[in-house]
Short mmCIF file of C-alpha atoms and ligand atoms in Angstrom, two decimals:
data_model
loop_
_atom_site.label_atom_id
_atom_site.label_comp_id
_atom_site.label_asym_id
_atom_site.label_seq_id
_atom_site.Cartn_x
_atom_site.Cartn_y
_atom_site.Cartn_z
CA MET A 1 20.36 -1.07 -15.78
CA THR A 2 21.19 -1.73 -19.43
CA GLU A 3 18.80 -3.48 -21.78
CA PRO A 4 21.10 -6.50 -22.39
CA ARG A 5 21.37 -7.10 -18.64
CA LEU A 6 17.62 -6.80 -18.21
CA ARG A 7 17.18 -9.22 -21.06
CA THR A 8 19.52 -11.73 -19.43
CA ILE A 9 17.54 -11.47 -16.21
CA ALA A 10 14.16 -11.73 -17.93
CA GLU A 11 15.33 -14.82 -19.81
CA GLN A 12 15.74 -16.66 -16.53
CA PHE A 13 11.96 -16.75 -16.23
CA ALA A 14 9.57 -19.16 -17.93
CA LEU A 15 8.55 -16.91 -20.83
CA ASP A 16 6.36 -18.24 -23.62
CA ALA A 17 8.40 -16.79 -26.51
CA PRO A 18 11.56 -14.78 -27.25
CA ILE A 19 11.76 -11.22 -25.89
CA VAL A 20 10.98 -8.37 -28.26
CA ALA A 21 11.39 -5.34 -26.00
CA ILE A 22 11.75 -4.24 -22.38
CA GLU A 23 10.52 -0.90 -21.03
CA ARG A 24 10.50 0.74 -17.63
CA LEU A 25 7.07 1.11 -16.00
CA GLY A 26 5.60 3.50 -13.44
CA GLU A 27 7.08 5.33 -10.53
CA GLY A 28 6.89 2.98 -7.56
CA PHE A 29 8.59 4.36 -4.46
CA ILE A 30 10.25 1.09 -3.60
CA ASN A 31 10.86 -1.42 -6.40
CA ASP A 32 12.04 -1.00 -10.01
CA THR A 33 9.46 -2.22 -12.49
CA PHE A 34 9.76 -3.14 -16.17
CA VAL A 35 7.47 -4.51 -18.86
CA VAL A 36 8.89 -7.39 -20.86
CA ASN A 37 7.26 -7.97 -24.24
CA THR A 38 7.54 -11.27 -26.01
CA LEU A 39 5.95 -11.94 -29.38
CA SER A 40 2.68 -12.90 -27.74
CA THR A 41 2.65 -11.86 -24.08
CA ARG A 42 3.54 -9.00 -21.77
CA TYR A 43 5.14 -9.64 -18.39
CA ILE A 44 5.98 -7.48 -15.38
CA LEU A 45 9.57 -7.81 -14.20
CA GLN A 46 10.47 -6.31 -10.83
CA ARG A 47 13.68 -5.77 -8.95
CA LYS A 48 12.58 -6.09 -5.35
CA ASN A 49 14.17 -3.52 -3.08
CA SER A 50 16.31 -5.58 -0.73
CA ASN A 51 16.93 -2.55 1.46
CA VAL A 52 13.21 -2.60 2.27
CA PHE A 53 12.50 -6.33 1.99
CA GLU A 54 15.03 -8.27 4.00
CA ASP A 55 13.59 -11.67 3.19
CA VAL A 56 12.43 -11.72 -0.42
CA PRO A 57 12.03 -15.53 -0.48
CA ALA A 58 9.55 -15.29 2.43
CA MET A 59 7.76 -12.42 0.70
CA MET A 60 7.46 -14.36 -2.55
CA ASP A 61 6.20 -17.36 -0.63
CA ASN A 62 3.48 -15.17 0.93
CA ILE A 63 2.52 -13.88 -2.52
CA ALA A 64 2.45 -17.36 -4.07
CA ARG A 65 0.21 -18.73 -1.32
CA VAL A 66 -2.12 -15.75 -1.27
CA THR A 67 -2.54 -15.68 -5.05
CA ALA A 68 -3.14 -19.46 -5.16
CA HIS A 69 -5.90 -19.03 -2.57
CA LEU A 70 -7.43 -16.08 -4.44
CA LYS A 71 -7.38 -17.98 -7.73
CA ARG A 72 -9.25 -20.91 -6.20
CA LYS A 73 -11.88 -18.58 -4.78
CA VAL A 74 -12.31 -16.58 -7.98
CA LEU A 75 -12.69 -19.79 -9.93
CA THR A 76 -15.43 -21.10 -7.63
CA GLN A 77 -17.25 -17.80 -8.04
CA GLY A 78 -17.16 -18.13 -11.82
CA GLY A 79 -14.54 -15.41 -12.35
CA ASP A 80 -11.37 -15.38 -14.44
CA PRO A 81 -8.37 -16.14 -12.19
CA GLU A 82 -5.86 -15.07 -14.87
CA ARG A 83 -7.28 -11.55 -15.03
CA GLU A 84 -8.62 -11.05 -11.52
CA VAL A 85 -5.60 -12.33 -9.62
CA LEU A 86 -1.91 -11.64 -10.05
CA THR A 87 -0.09 -14.59 -11.66
CA VAL A 88 3.46 -15.19 -10.48
CA VAL A 89 5.70 -16.42 -13.31
CA PRO A 90 8.40 -18.77 -12.02
CA THR A 91 11.93 -19.09 -13.34
CA THR A 92 12.75 -21.84 -15.81
CA GLU A 93 13.92 -23.82 -12.78
CA GLY A 94 10.61 -23.35 -10.98
CA ALA A 95 11.76 -20.77 -8.42
CA LEU A 96 9.64 -17.75 -7.43
CA TYR A 97 12.56 -15.32 -7.88
CA HIS A 98 15.94 -15.00 -9.53
CA ILE A 99 19.05 -13.55 -7.89
CA HIS A 100 21.31 -11.43 -10.10
CA ASP A 101 24.31 -9.57 -8.64
CA GLY A 102 22.74 -9.85 -5.19
CA ASP A 103 19.43 -8.35 -6.33
CA TYR A 104 16.18 -10.29 -6.20
CA TRP A 105 13.98 -10.27 -9.30
CA ALA A 106 10.44 -11.57 -9.70
CA MET A 107 8.01 -11.78 -12.59
CA SER A 108 4.26 -11.76 -13.05
CA LEU A 109 1.84 -11.62 -15.96
CA PHE A 110 0.83 -8.19 -17.27
CA ILE A 111 -2.95 -7.98 -17.16
CA GLU A 112 -4.09 -6.73 -20.55
CA GLY A 113 -6.92 -4.24 -20.82
CA SER A 114 -6.34 -2.91 -17.32
CA VAL A 115 -6.15 0.74 -16.29
CA THR A 116 -4.49 2.40 -13.31
CA HIS A 117 -5.33 5.79 -11.83
CA ASP A 118 -3.25 8.21 -9.81
CA VAL A 119 -6.25 10.20 -8.68
CA ALA A 120 -9.85 9.18 -8.09
CA ASP A 121 -11.46 11.56 -10.58
CA THR A 122 -14.98 10.44 -9.82
CA PRO A 123 -16.87 9.33 -6.69
CA ARG A 124 -17.80 6.18 -8.63
CA LEU A 125 -14.14 5.20 -8.88
CA ALA A 126 -13.87 5.56 -5.11
CA TYR A 127 -16.95 3.39 -4.65
CA MET A 128 -15.54 0.72 -6.98
CA GLY A 129 -12.15 0.83 -5.27
CA GLY A 130 -13.81 0.30 -1.90
CA ARG A 131 -15.73 -2.64 -3.24
CA GLY A 132 -12.56 -4.11 -4.74
CA ILE A 133 -10.57 -3.97 -1.50
CA GLY A 134 -13.58 -5.18 0.48
CA ARG A 135 -13.86 -8.17 -1.84
CA PHE A 136 -10.11 -8.80 -1.71
CA GLN A 137 -10.27 -9.00 2.08
CA SER A 138 -13.39 -11.15 2.03
CA LEU A 139 -11.84 -13.64 -0.37
CA LEU A 140 -8.90 -13.98 2.02
CA ALA A 141 -11.03 -14.39 5.14
CA ASP A 142 -10.50 -18.17 5.16
CA PHE A 143 -6.82 -18.10 4.16
CA GLU A 144 -4.73 -20.47 6.25
CA GLU A 145 -2.17 -18.35 8.08
CA PRO A 146 0.56 -17.78 9.09
CA LEU A 147 2.01 -15.26 6.68
CA ALA A 148 5.59 -14.12 7.10
CA GLU A 149 6.03 -10.62 8.53
CA VAL A 150 7.97 -9.29 5.55
CA ILE A 151 8.53 -5.82 6.98
CA ARG A 152 8.78 -5.78 10.72
CA GLY A 153 6.08 -3.71 12.44
CA PHE A 154 4.95 -2.25 9.12
CA HIS A 155 1.85 -0.44 10.41
CA ASN A 156 2.72 -0.85 14.08
CA ILE A 157 3.08 2.66 15.43
CA ARG A 158 4.79 1.45 18.60
CA TRP A 159 7.61 0.07 16.47
CA ARG A 160 7.56 3.18 14.25
CA PHE A 161 8.10 5.31 17.36
CA GLU A 162 11.14 3.21 18.28
CA GLN A 163 12.56 3.92 14.82
CA TRP A 164 11.52 7.56 15.08
CA ASP A 165 13.17 8.08 18.48
CA ARG A 166 16.37 6.52 17.15
CA SER A 167 16.32 8.68 14.01
CA LEU A 168 15.91 11.83 16.06
CA ALA A 169 18.68 10.79 18.45
CA GLU A 170 21.08 9.98 15.60
CA ASP A 171 20.11 12.97 13.43
CA ARG A 172 22.34 11.50 10.73
CA VAL A 173 22.32 14.39 8.28
CA GLY A 174 21.76 17.26 10.69
CA ARG A 175 18.22 18.09 9.57
CA ARG A 176 16.57 17.83 12.97
CA ALA A 177 17.22 21.34 14.29
CA ALA A 178 15.19 22.95 11.52
CA LEU A 179 12.22 20.64 12.06
CA ALA A 180 10.90 21.60 15.49
CA GLU A 181 7.45 22.39 14.15
CA GLN A 182 7.16 19.17 12.15
CA ILE A 183 8.44 17.06 15.04
CA ALA A 184 5.72 18.58 17.22
CA TRP A 185 3.09 17.37 14.69
CA ILE A 186 4.20 13.85 15.53
CA GLU A 187 4.74 14.19 19.26
CA SER A 188 1.41 15.89 19.98
CA ARG A 189 -0.49 12.86 18.65
CA ARG A 190 1.78 10.10 19.93
CA ASP A 191 -0.46 8.89 22.77
CA LYS A 192 -3.63 8.92 20.72
CA MET A 193 -2.05 6.80 17.99
CA LEU A 194 -0.51 4.41 20.49
CA SER A 195 -3.86 3.86 22.11
CA PHE A 196 -5.39 2.89 18.75
CA TRP A 197 -2.60 0.37 18.18
CA GLY A 198 -3.22 -0.90 21.72
CA LEU A 199 -6.62 -2.12 20.51
CA VAL A 200 -4.83 -4.30 17.95
CA GLU A 201 -2.28 -5.50 20.51
CA ARG A 202 -5.01 -6.47 22.95
CA GLY A 203 -7.06 -8.23 20.27
CA VAL A 204 -9.99 -5.81 20.55
CA LEU A 205 -9.41 -5.28 16.84
CA PRO A 206 -8.77 -8.68 15.22
CA LYS A 207 -5.90 -9.40 12.86
CA ARG A 208 -6.79 -10.53 9.38
CA VAL A 209 -5.02 -11.01 6.06
CA THR A 210 -4.46 -7.47 4.84
CA HIS A 211 -2.89 -5.89 1.78
CA ASN A 212 -1.19 -3.07 3.69
CA ASP A 213 -0.57 -0.79 0.70
CA THR A 214 -3.99 -0.02 -0.78
CA LYS A 215 -3.22 3.26 -2.48
CA LEU A 216 -5.18 3.82 -5.66
CA SER A 217 -2.29 3.07 -8.01
CA ASN A 218 -2.01 -0.45 -6.59
CA ILE A 219 -5.39 -1.41 -8.04
CA LEU A 220 -6.06 -2.37 -11.66
CA PHE A 221 -9.44 -1.29 -13.01
CA ASP A 222 -11.18 -2.31 -16.22
CA GLU A 223 -12.72 0.08 -18.75
CA ARG A 224 -15.98 0.21 -16.79
CA ASP A 225 -14.11 1.24 -13.61
CA GLU A 226 -14.71 -2.12 -11.97
CA VAL A 227 -11.75 -3.34 -9.94
CA LEU A 228 -10.10 -6.01 -12.00
CA CYS A 229 -7.16 -7.01 -9.84
CA VAL A 230 -5.37 -5.91 -6.69
CA ILE A 231 -1.63 -5.74 -7.35
CA ASP A 232 1.57 -4.99 -5.37
CA LEU A 233 1.12 -7.87 -2.96
CA ASP A 234 4.59 -7.37 -1.44
CA THR A 235 3.20 -6.31 1.91
CA VAL A 236 0.37 -8.81 2.31
CA MET A 237 0.60 -9.71 5.99
CA SER A 238 -1.50 -10.21 9.06
CA SER A 239 -2.69 -6.93 10.58
CA THR A 240 -5.86 -5.00 11.26
CA SER A 241 -7.89 -4.81 8.07
CA LEU A 242 -8.91 -1.28 9.07
CA ASN A 243 -5.55 -0.05 7.81
CA ASP A 244 -6.40 -1.09 4.26
CA PHE A 245 -9.47 1.11 4.49
CA GLY A 246 -7.48 3.96 6.03
CA ASP A 247 -4.65 3.81 3.52
CA ALA A 248 -7.12 3.83 0.65
CA ILE A 249 -8.93 6.89 2.04
CA ARG A 250 -5.54 8.59 2.32
CA SER A 251 -5.16 8.31 -1.44
CA TYR A 252 -8.69 8.16 -2.94
CA ALA A 253 -10.18 10.93 -0.85
CA ASN A 254 -7.29 13.42 -0.99
CA THR A 255 -8.30 16.41 -3.13
CA GLY A 256 -4.60 17.05 -3.87
CA ALA A 257 -1.56 14.92 -4.63
CA GLU A 258 0.35 12.95 -2.02
CA ASP A 259 3.29 15.31 -2.54
CA ASP A 260 1.41 18.49 -3.46
CA ARG A 261 3.43 21.66 -2.93
CA ASP A 262 0.22 23.67 -3.16
CA LEU A 263 -1.36 22.91 0.20
CA SER A 264 -4.56 24.73 -0.73
CA ARG A 265 -5.31 21.78 -2.98
CA VAL A 266 -4.89 19.17 -0.23
CA GLY A 267 -7.77 18.03 1.97
CA LEU A 268 -10.30 15.29 2.57
CA SER A 269 -13.14 14.93 0.09
CA ILE A 270 -16.10 13.90 2.21
CA ASP A 271 -17.92 12.80 -0.89
CA LYS A 272 -15.18 10.38 -1.91
CA PHE A 273 -14.84 9.21 1.68
CA ARG A 274 -18.54 8.34 1.70
CA CYS A 275 -18.38 6.60 -1.66
CA TYR A 276 -15.32 4.54 -0.77
CA ALA A 277 -16.88 3.58 2.56
CA GLU A 278 -20.13 2.55 0.86
CA GLY A 279 -18.25 0.33 -1.57
CA TYR A 280 -16.05 -1.16 1.11
CA LEU A 281 -18.85 -1.87 3.56
CA SER A 282 -21.01 -3.43 0.83
CA GLU A 283 -18.45 -6.26 0.75
CA ARG A 284 -17.14 -6.31 4.29
CA LEU A 285 -19.81 -5.25 6.76
CA SER A 286 -21.24 -8.72 7.38
CA SER A 287 -17.87 -10.00 8.61
CA MET A 288 -16.81 -6.96 10.66
CA THR A 289 -16.94 -6.82 14.44
CA ALA A 290 -18.60 -3.94 16.30
CA ALA A 291 -15.16 -2.65 17.32
CA GLU A 292 -13.99 -2.67 13.70
CA CYS A 293 -17.04 -0.63 12.66
CA GLU A 294 -16.45 1.82 15.48
CA TRP A 295 -12.79 2.42 14.59
CA LEU A 296 -13.05 2.34 10.80
CA ALA A 297 -13.00 6.11 10.31
CA PHE A 298 -10.14 6.55 12.75
CA ALA A 299 -7.98 4.20 10.67
CA ALA A 300 -7.79 6.91 7.99
CA LEU A 301 -6.28 9.31 10.52
CA TYR A 302 -3.98 6.63 11.86
CA ILE A 303 -2.50 5.64 8.51
CA THR A 304 -2.17 9.24 7.34
CA TYR A 305 -0.40 10.11 10.57
CA GLU A 306 1.90 7.12 10.14
CA GLN A 307 2.67 8.29 6.62
CA VAL A 308 3.58 11.78 7.88
CA LEU A 309 5.90 10.12 10.38
CA ARG A 310 7.47 7.81 7.79
CA PHE A 311 8.12 10.56 5.22
CA LEU A 312 9.49 12.88 7.89
CA MET A 313 11.64 10.15 9.41
CA ASP A 314 13.08 9.33 6.00
CA TYR A 315 13.87 13.01 5.49
CA ILE A 316 15.63 13.08 8.86
CA ASP A 317 17.51 9.89 7.97
CA GLY A 318 18.77 11.46 4.74
CA ASP A 319 16.29 9.93 2.24
CA VAL A 320 17.32 6.32 2.49
CA TYR A 321 13.97 4.52 2.19
CA TYR A 322 11.71 6.17 -0.38
CA LYS A 323 12.84 7.07 -3.86
CA THR A 324 12.83 10.85 -4.16
CA ALA A 325 12.74 13.14 -7.19
CA TYR A 326 14.39 16.15 -5.51
CA SER A 327 16.19 16.89 -2.25
CA GLU A 328 13.23 18.15 -0.19
CA HIS A 329 10.80 15.63 -1.61
CA ASN A 330 10.21 13.68 1.60
CA LEU A 331 9.62 16.89 3.54
CA VAL A 332 7.15 18.08 0.90
CA ARG A 333 5.38 14.72 1.12
CA ALA A 334 5.25 14.86 4.91
CA THR A 335 3.88 18.40 4.83
CA ALA A 336 1.17 17.55 2.29
CA GLN A 337 0.17 14.45 4.23
CA TYR A 338 0.06 16.51 7.42
CA LYS A 339 -2.34 18.93 5.78
CA LEU A 340 -4.50 15.95 4.84
CA LEU A 341 -4.35 14.66 8.40
CA CYS A 342 -5.51 18.03 9.76
CA SER A 343 -8.38 18.04 7.30
CA MET A 344 -9.38 14.54 8.43
CA GLU A 345 -9.24 15.66 12.05
CA GLU A 346 -11.56 18.57 11.26
CA HIS A 347 -14.01 16.25 9.56
CA TYR A 348 -13.66 13.35 11.95
CA SER A 349 -17.11 13.51 13.53
CA THR A 350 -18.70 13.72 10.06
CA MET A 351 -16.63 10.73 8.93
CA GLN A 352 -17.85 8.74 11.92
CA GLN A 353 -21.45 9.74 11.27
CA ILE A 354 -21.18 8.67 7.63
CA ILE A 355 -20.00 5.21 8.69
CA ARG A 356 -22.83 4.93 11.22
CA ASP A 357 -25.39 6.01 8.61
CA ILE A 358 -24.15 3.52 6.03
CA ILE A 359 -24.29 0.74 8.62
CA ALA A 360 -27.75 1.74 9.80
CA ALA A 361 -29.05 1.76 6.22
CA ARG A 362 -27.89 -1.84 5.59
C1 LIG B 401 5.16 2.77 -0.83
O1 LIG B 401 5.31 0.35 -2.97
P1 LIG B 401 4.48 1.58 -3.13
O2 LIG B 401 5.13 2.66 -3.91
O3 LIG B 401 3.12 1.20 -3.62
C2 LIG B 401 5.18 2.16 0.57
C3 LIG B 401 3.84 2.37 1.25
C4 LIG B 401 3.54 3.83 1.31
C5 LIG B 401 3.56 4.40 -0.11
C6 LIG B 401 3.35 5.89 -0.07
C7 LIG B 401 6.74 -1.22 1.10
O4 LIG B 401 4.23 2.11 -1.62
O5 LIG B 401 3.87 1.85 2.54
O6 LIG B 401 2.32 4.05 1.88
O7 LIG B 401 4.80 4.12 -0.75
N1 LIG B 401 5.53 0.75 0.50
C8 LIG B 401 6.45 0.22 1.31
O8 LIG B 401 2.92 6.31 -1.31
O9 LIG B 401 7.02 0.86 2.18
MG1 LIG B 402 4.36 -1.39 -2.52
#
């Protein structure tokens, strides 16, 4: 994408001054993200991946309604809605997105003075992250649903298995034969994961407004490591809120990288698990049901398992969903996440005990 074209796109939005520069930002797996600088303000410009998001207007409508609700709540609590909540910048015509050559673009304000992290270097950061997501969920507890389901069955493992079975049957790029061992990782846990999702289907675990993509890099912190703002609201939908906890543990409490080739580095940090859980429960416990408390630790295994499945499935499909940096990248990701899953399984009874202890101490 050339700079003049980006400029033309950015100019469709209600900017406060002429554009000075545009730079690419970050390494999201899905969207393309740019920073647009005007003389006085920085903006985030994103090309939404229409391969992943089939209904961008519905997604943007979700985001607009959720951020409006959050801003009202933050304001009543004496906070700063411009810094603590994502601000969607409309087009000059008042639309939430702009279509250019069939691509959907959206803009938001860049939050100055914010910091992102790729790894949780300290237990304190994990604690703060837990508190931030707990607060995010609490602020949305009285949001008036419905929200559009922007990605069908996003964390619904029953639907993921339908996709998985189809991928294996089609074997589009002929990778299946060499993956017997990896396929067995998935199959051996199929029933266990389905029975967890059954709790959501039967309403034993309630549905709430959830972020659905709570990895560490989707949170903006301030200089004191307090959570400033939860970003990447593309997947805000109705689901079990346990998945937001689980997905965060998958990233905060991994001692290695999500795509680590050195598996000796990958595993669950019990310390960071405990800290994240303490932060999360400090904000959420009072509104959680007994079933939610009981299944909280399992959600980390569930989401990590789902991530193994999704990376592996994308590898089998020929790398059509996630952006990859090299040809085996999705397989490397799946393998590293599988190592993390095994580590969580080993520590599962300790994880459960930690949750019980935190609850008992409150
Ligand atoms: C994607 O959008 P991003 O890069 O924050 C993905 C998540 C995965 C994550 C794995 C819409 O997140 O579900 O957990 O990569 N988002 C979508 O790192 O599929
Ligand atoms: Mg995302």
